[in-house]
Tab-separated table of C-alpha atoms and ligand atoms in Angstrom:
chain	number	residue	atom	x	y	z
A	105	MET	CA	-13.942	-8.382	2.425
A	106	ALA	CA	-10.855	-8.995	0.702
A	107	TRP	CA	-10.674	-12.240	-1.170
A	108	PRO	CA	-9.632	-14.882	1.710
A	109	ALA	CA	-7.160	-16.838	0.310
A	110	ASP	CA	-4.786	-14.255	0.081
A	111	ASP	CA	-2.407	-13.268	2.817
A	112	ARG	CA	-0.469	-10.502	1.164
A	113	LEU	CA	-0.101	-7.379	2.811
A	114	LYS	CA	-2.585	-4.603	2.101
A	115	GLU	CA	-1.880	-0.943	1.047
A	116	GLU	CA	-4.411	1.148	3.106
A	117	CYS	CA	-5.501	3.688	0.451
A	118	GLY	CA	-4.841	5.779	-2.845
A	119	VAL	CA	-5.572	9.363	-2.960
A	120	LEU	CA	-6.001	11.978	-5.661
A	121	GLY	CA	-6.882	15.271	-6.319
A	122	ILE	CA	-7.589	17.329	-9.572
A	123	TYR	CA	-8.653	20.701	-11.116
A	124	THR	CA	-10.135	20.250	-14.632
A	125	PRO	CA	-10.973	23.813	-16.079
A	126	GLY	CA	-13.858	23.775	-18.402
A	127	GLN	CA	-14.979	20.288	-17.369
A	128	ASP	CA	-16.479	18.221	-14.656
A	129	ALA	CA	-13.875	16.742	-12.417
A	130	ALA	CA	-15.858	13.849	-11.025
A	131	PRO	CA	-15.497	11.586	-14.187
A	132	VAL	CA	-11.973	11.978	-14.824
A	133	ALA	CA	-11.448	11.493	-10.707
A	134	PHE	CA	-13.298	8.154	-11.326
A	135	PHE	CA	-10.757	7.082	-13.905
A	136	GLY	CA	-8.015	8.300	-11.989
A	137	LEU	CA	-9.090	6.333	-8.967
A	138	PHE	CA	-9.611	3.198	-11.279
A	139	ALA	CA	-6.016	3.278	-11.879
A	140	LEU	CA	-5.419	3.246	-7.914
A	141	GLN	CA	-7.573	0.597	-7.307
A	142	HIS	CA	-4.664	-1.694	-6.597
A	143	ARG	CA	-4.231	0.443	-3.138
A	144	GLY	CA	-7.576	-0.417	-1.510
A	145	GLN	CA	-10.592	-2.321	-2.603
A	146	GLU	CA	-12.736	-1.803	0.218
A	147	SER	CA	-14.491	1.498	-0.520
A	148	ALA	CA	-14.363	4.388	-2.750
A	149	GLY	CA	-15.194	7.987	-2.747
A	150	ILE	CA	-15.140	11.286	-4.596
A	151	ALA	CA	-15.951	14.687	-3.500
A	152	VAL	CA	-16.297	17.767	-5.981
A	153	SER	CA	-16.595	21.499	-5.722
A	154	ASP	CA	-18.335	23.937	-7.777
A	155	TYR	CA	-16.359	26.720	-6.170
A	156	ASN	CA	-19.145	27.272	-3.761
A	157	LYS	CA	-20.442	23.926	-2.322
A	158	VAL	CA	-18.368	20.659	-1.692
A	159	ARG	CA	-20.430	17.522	-2.627
A	160	MET	CA	-19.721	13.728	-1.834
A	161	HIS	CA	-20.290	10.522	-2.745
A	162	LYS	CA	-18.817	7.411	-1.039
A	163	ASP	CA	-19.607	3.702	-0.245
A	164	MET	CA	-18.080	0.230	0.065
A	165	GLY	CA	-17.130	-1.652	-2.935
A	166	LEU	CA	-14.903	-1.194	-5.816
A	167	VAL	CA	-14.592	1.998	-7.751
A	168	ASN	CA	-16.979	0.770	-10.662
A	169	GLN	CA	-19.255	-0.417	-8.331
A	170	VAL	CA	-19.448	2.799	-5.944
A	171	PHE	CA	-19.973	5.076	-8.906
A	172	SER	CA	-22.533	4.764	-11.850
A	173	PRO	CA	-22.755	7.406	-14.767
A	174	GLU	CA	-25.888	8.758	-13.432
A	175	THR	CA	-24.088	9.423	-9.704
A	176	LEU	CA	-21.022	11.170	-11.310
A	177	ALA	CA	-23.670	13.154	-13.825
A	178	ASN	CA	-24.854	14.658	-10.339
A	179	MET	CA	-21.523	15.686	-9.053
A	180	PRO	CA	-20.947	19.038	-10.834
A	181	GLY	CA	-17.667	21.233	-10.389
A	182	GLU	CA	-14.079	21.361	-11.707
A	183	MET	CA	-12.289	20.428	-8.500
A	184	ALA	CA	-12.284	17.021	-6.653
A	185	VAL	CA	-10.679	14.678	-4.629
A	186	GLY	CA	-10.832	10.906	-4.366
A	187	HIS	CA	-10.061	8.022	-2.377
A	188	THR	CA	-9.817	4.367	-2.346
A	189	ARG	CA	-9.574	2.279	0.860
A	190	TYR	CA	-8.675	-1.119	2.078
A	191	SER	CA	-9.783	-1.521	5.581
A	192	THR	CA	-10.048	-4.558	7.969
A	193	THR	CA	-12.600	-3.175	10.337
A	194	GLY	CA	-15.696	-5.120	10.018
A	195	ALA	CA	-19.161	-3.639	10.872
A	196	SER	CA	-17.928	0.045	11.153
A	197	VAL	CA	-16.054	-0.043	7.282
A	198	LEU	CA	-18.884	2.367	5.656
A	199	ARG	CA	-18.211	5.013	8.519
A	200	ASN	CA	-14.466	5.029	7.962
A	201	ALA	CA	-14.965	5.229	4.029
A	202	GLN	CA	-13.169	8.597	2.732
A	203	PRO	CA	-13.055	11.331	1.872
A	204	ILE	CA	-14.231	12.762	5.289
A	205	TYR	CA	-16.366	15.786	5.073
A	206	CYS	CA	-16.060	18.462	7.701
A	207	GLN	CA	-17.405	21.893	8.153
A	208	SER	CA	-15.324	24.879	8.389
A	209	LEU	CA	-15.133	28.924	8.509
A	210	VAL	CA	-13.982	28.504	4.862
A	211	GLY	CA	-16.736	25.983	3.698
A	212	ASP	CA	-16.892	22.352	3.875
A	213	ILE	CA	-13.973	20.476	3.143
A	214	ALA	CA	-13.236	16.804	2.023
A	215	VAL	CA	-10.009	14.995	3.120
A	216	ALA	CA	-8.577	11.887	1.675
A	217	HIS	CA	-5.772	10.323	3.738
A	218	ASN	CA	-3.404	7.405	2.823
A	219	GLY	CA	-1.021	6.246	6.095
A	220	ASN	CA	-1.550	6.062	9.711
A	221	LEU	CA	-0.813	8.201	12.548
A	222	ILE	CA	0.879	6.578	15.321
A	223	ASN	CA	0.219	9.456	18.015
A	224	ALA	CA	-3.680	9.242	17.127
A	225	LYS	CA	-4.521	8.186	20.859
A	226	GLU	CA	-2.642	10.975	22.383
A	227	LEU	CA	-3.742	13.359	19.727
A	228	ARG	CA	-7.071	12.573	20.090
A	229	GLU	CA	-7.065	12.860	23.907
A	230	GLU	CA	-5.099	16.119	23.515
A	231	MET	CA	-7.933	17.592	21.183
A	232	GLU	CA	-10.655	16.308	23.254
A	233	ALA	CA	-9.254	18.291	25.873
A	234	GLU	CA	-9.265	21.249	23.843
A	235	GLY	CA	-12.961	20.946	23.297
A	236	GLU	CA	-12.881	19.166	19.998
A	237	HIS	CA	-15.904	16.562	19.140
A	238	PHE	CA	-15.197	13.689	16.791
A	239	ASP	CA	-17.776	11.892	14.654
A	240	SER	CA	-15.461	8.827	13.792
A	241	THR	CA	-12.724	7.066	15.453
A	242	SER	CA	-10.681	7.268	12.281
A	243	ASP	CA	-6.957	8.810	12.606
A	244	SER	CA	-7.789	10.755	9.241
A	245	GLU	CA	-10.610	12.662	11.087
A	246	LEU	CA	-7.763	13.887	13.384
A	247	LEU	CA	-5.893	15.247	10.789
A	248	ALA	CA	-9.001	16.969	9.028
A	249	ARG	CA	-9.941	18.764	12.407
A	250	ILE	CA	-6.622	20.249	12.563
A	251	LEU	CA	-7.007	21.633	9.156
A	252	VAL	CA	-10.598	22.830	9.687
A	253	HIS	CA	-9.441	25.132	12.858
A	254	ASN	CA	-6.342	26.395	10.923
A	255	LEU	CA	-7.570	26.948	7.150
A	256	PRO	CA	-9.000	30.391	8.236
A	257	GLU	CA	-5.194	31.517	8.831
A	258	GLY	CA	-4.312	30.340	5.481
A	259	VAL	CA	-3.273	26.788	3.937
A	260	GLU	CA	0.707	27.416	5.116
A	261	LYS	CA	-0.673	27.509	8.448
A	262	ALA	CA	-2.783	24.852	8.197
A	263	VAL	CA	-0.653	22.183	6.759
A	264	SER	CA	2.277	23.214	8.925
A	265	GLU	CA	0.100	22.752	12.093
A	266	VAL	CA	-0.659	19.231	10.810
A	267	MET	CA	2.915	18.538	10.312
A	268	ARG	CA	3.808	19.687	13.907
A	269	ARG	CA	0.918	17.619	15.693
A	270	CYS	CA	0.635	14.455	13.413
A	271	ARG	CA	3.350	11.892	13.828
A	272	GLY	CA	3.270	9.122	11.284
A	273	ALA	CA	2.541	8.242	7.939
A	274	TYR	CA	0.038	10.295	5.786
A	275	SER	CA	-0.130	11.328	2.200
A	276	VAL	CA	-3.337	13.572	1.860
A	277	THR	CA	-5.679	15.241	-0.604
A	278	VAL	CA	-7.634	17.950	0.354
A	279	LEU	CA	-10.522	19.723	-1.342
A	280	THR	CA	-12.145	23.101	0.087
A	281	PRO	CA	-14.625	24.786	-1.905
A	282	LYS	CA	-11.832	26.957	-3.919
A	283	LEU	CA	-8.760	24.912	-4.017
A	284	VAL	CA	-7.066	21.445	-3.940
A	285	LEU	CA	-3.999	20.525	-1.426
A	286	GLY	CA	-1.831	17.572	-1.592
A	287	PHE	CA	0.838	17.092	1.192
A	288	ARG	CA	3.162	14.233	2.145
A	289	ASP	CA	4.659	13.880	5.945
A	290	PRO	CA	7.651	15.061	6.717
A	291	TRP	CA	9.283	11.668	6.273
A	292	GLY	CA	7.809	10.963	2.879
A	293	ILE	CA	6.702	7.352	3.946
A	294	ARG	CA	3.960	7.076	1.315
A	295	PRO	CA	4.115	8.341	-2.199
A	296	LEU	CA	2.287	11.368	-3.608
A	297	SER	CA	3.094	12.950	-6.903
A	298	ALA	CA	1.880	16.331	-8.559
A	299	GLY	CA	1.315	16.801	-12.204
A	300	ARG	CA	-0.696	18.509	-15.350
A	301	ARG	CA	-3.704	17.500	-17.165
A	302	GLY	CA	-4.362	19.956	-20.273
A	303	ASP	CA	-4.822	23.556	-18.479
A	304	GLY	CA	-5.616	21.834	-15.217
A	305	TYR	CA	-3.477	20.024	-12.500
A	306	MET	CA	-3.266	16.641	-10.436
A	307	VAL	CA	-2.048	15.095	-7.360
A	308	ALA	CA	-2.248	11.303	-6.706
A	309	SER	CA	-0.621	8.626	-4.661
A	310	GLU	CA	1.058	7.177	-7.910
A	311	SER	CA	2.301	8.474	-11.286
A	312	CYS	CA	0.187	5.627	-12.921
A	313	ALA	CA	-2.907	7.351	-12.123
A	314	PHE	CA	-2.040	10.629	-14.388
A	315	GLU	CA	-1.658	8.686	-17.983
A	316	PRO	CA	-4.847	6.991	-18.120
A	317	VAL	CA	-6.689	10.541	-17.827
A	318	GLY	CA	-4.560	12.469	-20.416
A	319	GLY	CA	-2.225	13.878	-17.438
A	320	HIS	CA	1.279	13.791	-16.776
A	321	ALA	CA	3.415	13.469	-13.348
A	322	ASP	CA	6.031	16.277	-13.311
A	323	ARG	CA	7.528	15.067	-10.013
A	324	GLU	CA	7.132	13.603	-6.778
A	325	LEU	CA	6.437	15.722	-3.654
A	326	LEU	CA	9.213	16.059	-1.163
A	327	PRO	CA	8.749	14.779	2.355
A	328	GLY	CA	6.743	17.486	3.975
A	329	GLU	CA	5.814	19.361	0.935
A	330	CYS	CA	2.366	20.619	0.057
A	331	VAL	CA	1.099	21.353	-3.290
A	332	VAL	CA	-1.705	23.874	-3.743
A	333	ILE	CA	-3.905	23.830	-6.850
A	334	ASP	CA	-6.315	26.494	-7.627
A	335	ARG	CA	-7.695	28.832	-10.704
A	336	ASP	CA	-4.222	30.676	-10.422
A	337	GLY	CA	-2.246	27.223	-11.010
A	338	MET	CA	-0.021	25.146	-8.923
A	339	ARG	CA	2.415	26.163	-6.619
A	340	PHE	CA	4.314	24.364	-3.694
A	341	PHE	CA	5.574	24.939	-0.163
A	342	MET	CA	7.194	23.172	2.656
A	343	GLY	CA	4.967	22.446	5.324
A	344	THR	CA	8.195	21.846	7.707
A	345	ASP	CA	12.035	22.855	8.348
A	346	GLN	CA	12.778	19.218	9.424
A	347	PRO	CA	12.163	16.860	6.504
A	348	LYS	CA	13.397	13.383	6.429
A	349	HIS	CA	13.550	10.435	3.673
A	350	ALA	CA	12.011	7.463	4.596
A	351	MET	CA	9.930	6.154	1.789
A	352	CYS	CA	8.531	2.686	2.331
A	353	LEU	CA	10.697	0.131	0.594
A	354	PHE	CA	7.445	-2.030	0.165
A	355	GLU	CA	6.089	0.525	-2.201
A	356	PHE	CA	8.832	-0.511	-4.506
A	357	ILE	CA	8.668	-4.268	-4.006
A	358	TYR	CA	5.275	-4.604	-4.214
A	359	PHE	CA	2.764	-2.212	-3.170
A	360	ALA	CA	2.802	0.326	-6.071
A	361	ARG	CA	1.846	-0.408	-9.802
A	362	PRO	CA	5.027	-1.534	-11.895
A	363	ASP	CA	4.124	1.411	-14.252
A	364	SER	CA	4.673	3.981	-11.540
A	365	ARG	CA	7.800	5.945	-11.330
A	366	MET	CA	9.197	6.666	-7.528
A	367	TYR	CA	12.553	8.164	-6.579
A	368	GLY	CA	12.905	8.868	-10.410
A	369	THR	CA	12.874	5.219	-11.307
A	370	SER	CA	10.542	2.812	-12.889
A	371	LEU	CA	9.215	0.386	-10.379
A	372	TYR	CA	9.187	-2.449	-13.245
A	373	ALA	CA	12.792	-1.881	-13.759
A	374	ALA	CA	13.284	-1.533	-10.184
A	375	ARG	CA	11.790	-4.952	-9.770
A	376	GLU	CA	13.681	-6.582	-12.554
A	377	ARG	CA	16.784	-5.407	-10.634
A	378	MET	CA	15.751	-7.203	-7.683
A	379	GLY	CA	15.485	-10.184	-9.608
A	380	GLU	CA	18.985	-9.899	-10.863
A	381	HIS	CA	20.177	-9.195	-7.497
A	382	LEU	CA	18.215	-12.530	-6.193
A	383	ALA	CA	20.027	-14.680	-8.676
A	384	LYS	CA	23.329	-13.470	-7.599
A	385	GLU	CA	22.574	-13.898	-4.270
A	386	HIS	CA	20.793	-17.379	-4.364
A	387	PRO	CA	21.581	-19.004	-7.571
A	388	VAL	CA	20.208	-22.427	-7.938
A	389	ASP	CA	20.448	-25.266	-10.776
A	390	ALA	CA	16.969	-25.452	-12.525
A	391	ASP	CA	15.138	-25.697	-15.706
A	392	ILE	CA	13.030	-22.438	-15.712
A	393	VAL	CA	12.138	-19.504	-13.792
A	394	VAL	CA	8.443	-18.925	-12.991
A	395	PRO	CA	6.784	-15.672	-11.582
A	396	VAL	CA	3.788	-15.866	-9.245
A	397	PRO	CA	1.505	-13.611	-11.388
A	398	ASP	CA	1.318	-10.662	-11.522
A	399	SER	CA	3.659	-8.886	-9.052
A	400	GLY	CA	6.525	-11.710	-9.258
A	401	ILE	CA	6.784	-11.169	-13.142
A	402	PRO	CA	9.239	-8.327	-13.608
A	403	ALA	CA	11.663	-9.842	-11.010
A	404	ALA	CA	11.151	-13.496	-12.457
A	405	LEU	CA	12.592	-11.794	-15.644
A	406	GLY	CA	15.237	-10.349	-13.989
A	407	TYR	CA	16.340	-13.460	-12.190
A	408	SER	CA	16.032	-15.296	-15.642
A	409	LYS	CA	18.334	-12.484	-17.387
A	410	ALA	CA	21.124	-12.754	-14.799
A	411	SER	CA	21.055	-16.484	-14.247
A	412	GLY	CA	20.730	-17.585	-17.900
A	413	ILE	CA	17.712	-19.790	-16.774
A	414	PRO	CA	14.475	-19.494	-19.295
A	415	TYR	CA	11.562	-17.665	-18.420
A	416	ARG	CA	8.599	-19.419	-18.443
A	417	GLU	CA	4.956	-18.718	-17.414
A	418	GLY	CA	3.875	-21.823	-14.929
A	419	MET	CA	0.429	-20.571	-13.970
A	420	THR	CA	-2.316	-18.499	-15.151
A	421	LYS	CA	-4.286	-15.841	-12.797
A	422	SER	CA	-7.895	-15.240	-12.816
A	423	ARG	CA	-8.638	-11.644	-13.112
A	424	TYR	CA	-12.350	-11.974	-12.017
A	425	ILE	CA	-11.468	-13.037	-8.265
A	426	HIS	CA	-11.325	-9.782	-6.085
A	427	ARG	CA	-14.002	-9.959	-3.398
A	428	THR	CA	-16.240	-12.402	-1.670
A	429	PHE	CA	-18.484	-11.666	1.265
A	430	ILE	CA	-18.371	-15.371	2.500
A	431	GLN	CA	-16.578	-16.086	5.697
A	432	PRO	CA	-13.362	-17.769	5.002
A	433	ASP	CA	-12.434	-20.842	6.720
A	434	GLN	CA	-9.263	-22.943	6.205
A	435	SER	CA	-10.930	-25.094	3.061
A	436	MET	CA	-12.223	-21.897	1.470
A	437	ARG	CA	-8.670	-20.334	1.715
A	438	GLU	CA	-7.158	-23.212	-0.059
A	439	MET	CA	-10.006	-22.942	-2.589
A	440	GLY	CA	-9.379	-19.525	-3.155
A	441	VAL	CA	-6.013	-19.895	-4.186
A	442	ARG	CA	-6.940	-22.831	-6.602
A	443	MET	CA	-9.424	-20.413	-8.128
A	444	LYS	CA	-6.995	-17.645	-8.611
A	445	LEU	CA	-4.099	-19.411	-9.948
A	446	THR	CA	-4.145	-22.281	-12.193
A	447	PRO	CA	-1.208	-24.140	-13.009
A	448	LEU	CA	0.004	-24.690	-16.576
A	449	VAL	CA	0.462	-28.388	-16.339
A	450	ASP	CA	2.559	-28.608	-19.373
A	451	HIS	CA	4.961	-25.968	-18.635
A	452	ILE	CA	5.512	-27.385	-15.125
A	453	ARG	CA	5.824	-31.100	-15.349
A	454	ASP	CA	9.048	-32.636	-14.751
A	455	GLN	CA	10.658	-29.306	-14.410
A	456	ARG	CA	13.030	-27.806	-11.657
A	457	VAL	CA	11.106	-24.939	-10.844
A	458	ILE	CA	12.632	-21.513	-9.392
A	459	LEU	CA	9.315	-19.935	-8.121
A	460	VAL	CA	9.705	-15.954	-7.988
A	461	ASP	CA	7.266	-14.113	-5.624
A	462	ASP	CA	7.572	-10.473	-3.877
A	463	SER	CA	7.010	-11.419	-0.193
A	464	ILE	CA	5.982	-13.969	2.435
A	465	VAL	CA	3.716	-12.915	5.128
A	466	ARG	CA	2.097	-15.652	7.263
A	467	GLY	CA	3.530	-17.930	4.471
A	468	THR	CA	-0.157	-19.742	3.810
A	469	THR	CA	-0.581	-18.395	0.164
A	470	THR	CA	3.440	-19.573	-0.696
A	471	LYS	CA	2.368	-23.124	0.831
A	472	GLN	CA	-0.374	-23.359	-1.473
A	473	ILE	CA	1.199	-22.249	-4.529
A	474	VAL	CA	4.366	-24.606	-4.029
A	475	LYS	CA	1.750	-27.275	-3.295
A	476	LEU	CA	0.272	-26.640	-6.769
A	477	MET	CA	3.388	-26.841	-8.569
A	478	PHE	CA	4.419	-30.403	-7.364
A	479	GLU	CA	0.702	-31.334	-7.793
A	480	ALA	CA	1.423	-29.879	-11.473
A	481	GLY	CA	4.475	-32.483	-11.736
A	482	ALA	CA	7.180	-30.206	-10.739
A	483	LYS	CA	10.653	-32.195	-9.572
A	484	GLU	CA	11.921	-29.294	-7.502
A	485	VAL	CA	10.478	-25.863	-6.429
A	486	HIS	CA	12.751	-23.433	-5.318
A	487	VAL	CA	11.269	-20.350	-3.983
A	488	ARG	CA	13.052	-17.182	-4.640
A	489	ILE	CA	11.508	-13.816	-2.503
A	490	THR	CA	12.235	-10.156	-3.427
A	491	ALA	CA	11.102	-8.686	0.230
A	492	PRO	CA	13.528	-9.349	2.647
A	493	PRO	CA	12.185	-11.483	5.978
A	494	ILE	CA	9.136	-9.601	7.280
A	495	ARG	CA	10.145	-9.786	10.915
A	496	HIS	CA	8.434	-6.867	12.503
A	497	PRO	CA	4.876	-5.081	12.256
A	498	CYS	CA	4.289	-2.016	10.077
A	499	PHE	CA	2.665	1.031	11.988
A	500	TYR	CA	2.595	3.444	9.020
A	501	GLY	CA	-0.400	2.357	7.173
A	502	ILE	CA	0.181	-1.185	5.933
A	503	ASP	CA	-2.059	-4.135	7.280
A	504	MET	CA	0.252	-6.496	8.531
A	505	ALA	CA	-0.213	-9.296	10.455
A	506	SER	CA	1.013	-9.147	14.276
A	507	ARG	CA	4.587	-10.094	14.988
A	508	GLY	CA	3.600	-13.609	15.975
A	509	GLU	CA	1.655	-14.258	12.643
A	510	LEU	CA	4.586	-13.204	10.585
A	511	ALA	CA	6.124	-16.514	9.359
A	512	ALA	CA	9.842	-15.128	9.276
A	513	ALA	CA	9.448	-13.523	12.654
A	514	VAL	CA	8.674	-17.012	14.298
A	515	MET	CA	10.560	-19.568	11.947
A	516	THR	CA	14.039	-19.689	10.985
A	517	ILE	CA	14.627	-19.592	7.249
A	518	PRO	CA	15.090	-23.434	7.033
A	519	GLU	CA	11.916	-23.989	9.324
A	520	LEU	CA	10.102	-21.683	6.629
A	521	CYS	CA	11.389	-23.467	3.815
A	522	ASP	CA	9.929	-26.818	5.376
A	523	TYR	CA	6.897	-25.116	6.255
A	524	VAL	CA	5.878	-23.951	2.784
A	525	GLY	CA	7.139	-27.298	1.175
A	526	ALA	CA	9.695	-25.741	-0.992
A	527	THR	CA	12.990	-27.393	-2.125
A	528	SER	CA	14.877	-24.416	-1.034
A	529	LEU	CA	14.258	-21.001	0.123
A	530	GLY	CA	15.994	-17.701	-0.580
A	531	TYR	CA	15.237	-14.326	0.241
A	532	LEU	CA	16.842	-10.966	-1.100
A	533	SER	CA	18.866	-9.209	1.137
A	534	ILE	CA	17.939	-5.755	2.506
A	535	ASP	CA	21.077	-4.040	0.765
A	536	GLY	CA	20.220	-6.228	-2.450
A	537	ALA	CA	16.633	-4.668	-2.361
A	538	VAL	CA	17.744	-1.135	-1.541
A	539	GLU	CA	20.612	-1.181	-4.491
A	540	ALA	CA	18.204	-1.980	-6.831
A	541	VAL	CA	15.818	1.042	-5.902
A	542	GLY	CA	19.060	3.142	-6.559
A	543	LYS	CA	18.956	5.396	-3.379
A	544	ASP	CA	20.731	4.598	-0.379
A	545	LYS	CA	19.439	3.095	2.819
A	546	ASP	CA	18.849	6.350	4.540
A	547	HIS	CA	16.097	7.206	1.907
A	548	HIS	CA	13.895	4.450	3.102
A	549	CYS	CA	11.681	3.125	5.831
A	550	LEU	CA	13.255	-0.513	6.306
A	551	ALA	CA	11.249	-1.154	9.802
A	552	CYS	CA	9.080	-4.382	9.132
A	553	PHE	CA	12.712	-5.844	7.822
A	554	ASN	CA	15.093	-4.627	10.483
A	555	GLY	CA	12.906	-3.268	13.283
A	556	ASP	CA	14.310	0.130	12.738
A	557	TYR	CA	11.488	2.478	13.162
A	558	PRO	CA	12.081	5.812	11.491
A	559	ILE	CA	9.487	7.397	13.410
A	560	PRO	CA	9.651	6.192	17.084
A	561	VAL	CA	6.535	3.822	18.170
A	562	SER	CA	5.696	4.161	21.594
A	563	ARG	CA	6.524	1.226	23.840
A	564	ALA	CA	2.787	0.400	24.247
A	565	GLN	CA	2.550	0.046	20.413
A	566	GLU	CA	5.275	-2.178	20.273
A	567	LYS	CA	4.446	-4.112	23.403
A	568	HIS	CA	0.892	-4.435	21.784
A	569	ALA	CA	2.455	-5.836	18.623
A	570	PHE	CA	4.494	-7.996	20.214
A	571	ASP	CA	1.705	-9.393	22.916
A	572	GLU	CA	-0.392	-10.516	20.068
A	573	PRO	CA	-1.105	-14.185	20.471
A	574	PRO	CA	0.421	-16.085	17.571
A	575	ASP	CA	-1.984	-18.442	15.332
A	576	VAL	CA	-0.019	-21.487	16.709
A	577	GLY	CA	-2.546	-23.790	14.695
A	578	GLN	CA	-1.452	-21.945	11.637
A	579	PHE	CA	2.031	-23.249	12.143
A	580	ALA	CA	1.295	-26.643	13.926
A	581	GLY	CA	4.020	-29.041	13.569
A	582	VAL	CA	6.788	-26.579	12.180
A	583	SER	CA	9.153	-27.149	15.323
A	584	ALA	CA	9.354	-30.158	17.081
A	585	SER	CA	8.533	-28.962	20.261
A	586	GLY	CA	5.610	-27.324	18.967
A	587	GLN	CA	7.053	-24.105	20.710
A	588	LEU	CA	6.815	-20.734	18.665
A	589	ARG	CA	9.543	-18.065	19.708
A	590	LEU	CA	10.431	-14.852	17.708
A	591	ILE	CA	13.321	-14.686	15.697
A	592	GLU	CA	15.464	-11.732	16.480
A	593	ASP	CA	17.671	-10.108	13.813
B	1380	SF4	S1	7.350	-0.799	7.924
B	1380	SF4	FE1	7.556	-1.964	5.976
B	1380	SF4	S2	5.387	-1.693	5.226
B	1380	SF4	FE2	5.726	-0.144	6.719
B	1380	SF4	S3	6.175	1.865	5.808
B	1380	SF4	FE3	8.214	0.781	6.514
B	1380	SF4	S4	8.880	-0.507	4.920
B	1380	SF4	FE4	6.771	0.078	4.611
């Protein structure tokens, strides 16, 4: 279970694939996965191939809890794929850990998937009608089974068949006994980069996974593109002739590591620019600009630079609180924030603070941080957020609250400002966030901000998202009537 105090959005997975000629791939994959730990902390897994047999180890926990030196030493082979996962699915989480292992006519294969298929239900019914049997309820297994059936006809056929049948977000790495594949869905919603390491090759969710293992990311895969890595080298092909561009804007705002590059820009620099835009869109007279660590730091620096108001650290973050197995209740949630973030009272006392953070989901974390700032003696707390208001659920692989739980979907901005207890509240606009990345709006998925889903979701899915009962107690006292309603754009 993730630390209960944190109501931040959770990325669902990180994936990688690697070929390390003359060396076992498992230890390298281990360190690569370590660099992708922020993309999933529930479970981790690595599959390796020695060109004959695919072996796998996966378990619940962080990468360094799942793998010991002994485990890695028992995983021979120059090719590997790996996966880190975040999941919310209580008891069945181990069964859903990845990579997924399947038998096929070309030998056993292992599949690691980041994303979510929106047509999983229909696809599963279709495939069951074709005689397919499934071991799990995971949408990743659908994708794996399509590959298994089509790999005997070649990787091009297998990948194009996945792209023809699977709708949704998927960045995938695949290990067969003889090769590593990596591919992105035709909308390019989740990231995936390919590059080199010595005489070998790598593919990973983010470029930050390359440098720690001595590699270098050459480029991002295009939407709908596939990379094939084997003993003959690395080659690319398109799995669809209808690629689009709809990369998740939230990767740029929050999910991906700031030292990664996407759409050719450093994410640290993009976040700094978001802070600069935020200062222009929501200026305020104050004494210091304070980040919510760590993700708010680049944007706070940008805000400070554009406004001329000094940057000051206002709280320290414990590096050691990641996980607990204790069931959270409200008092524990509050204690969680206090254990995770400690105010630097001498910096905050008697100051008018601009507090910069990346996003507000349910609003509970922001509310507690604002409270901490006032308790530390702040005179004013002006909250500035680099993500535009989140008013719609994500169907493409981000664990987001249902629409009724999204604070900005059920409250106006002034109501939300009251709810979190801030002196003022300002969000970066969609235009401001997109401009900071440097590509136009057509290159992004913006669905959780504007409800415009690049891959249309079925009415049933939307209805479910809208029907989810809001947690009324959570917002109690917000509106005079006690009534919740959805805020339309
Ligand atoms: S809906 Fe939001 S979180 Fe989901 S892919 Fe689109 S931009 Fe990203």
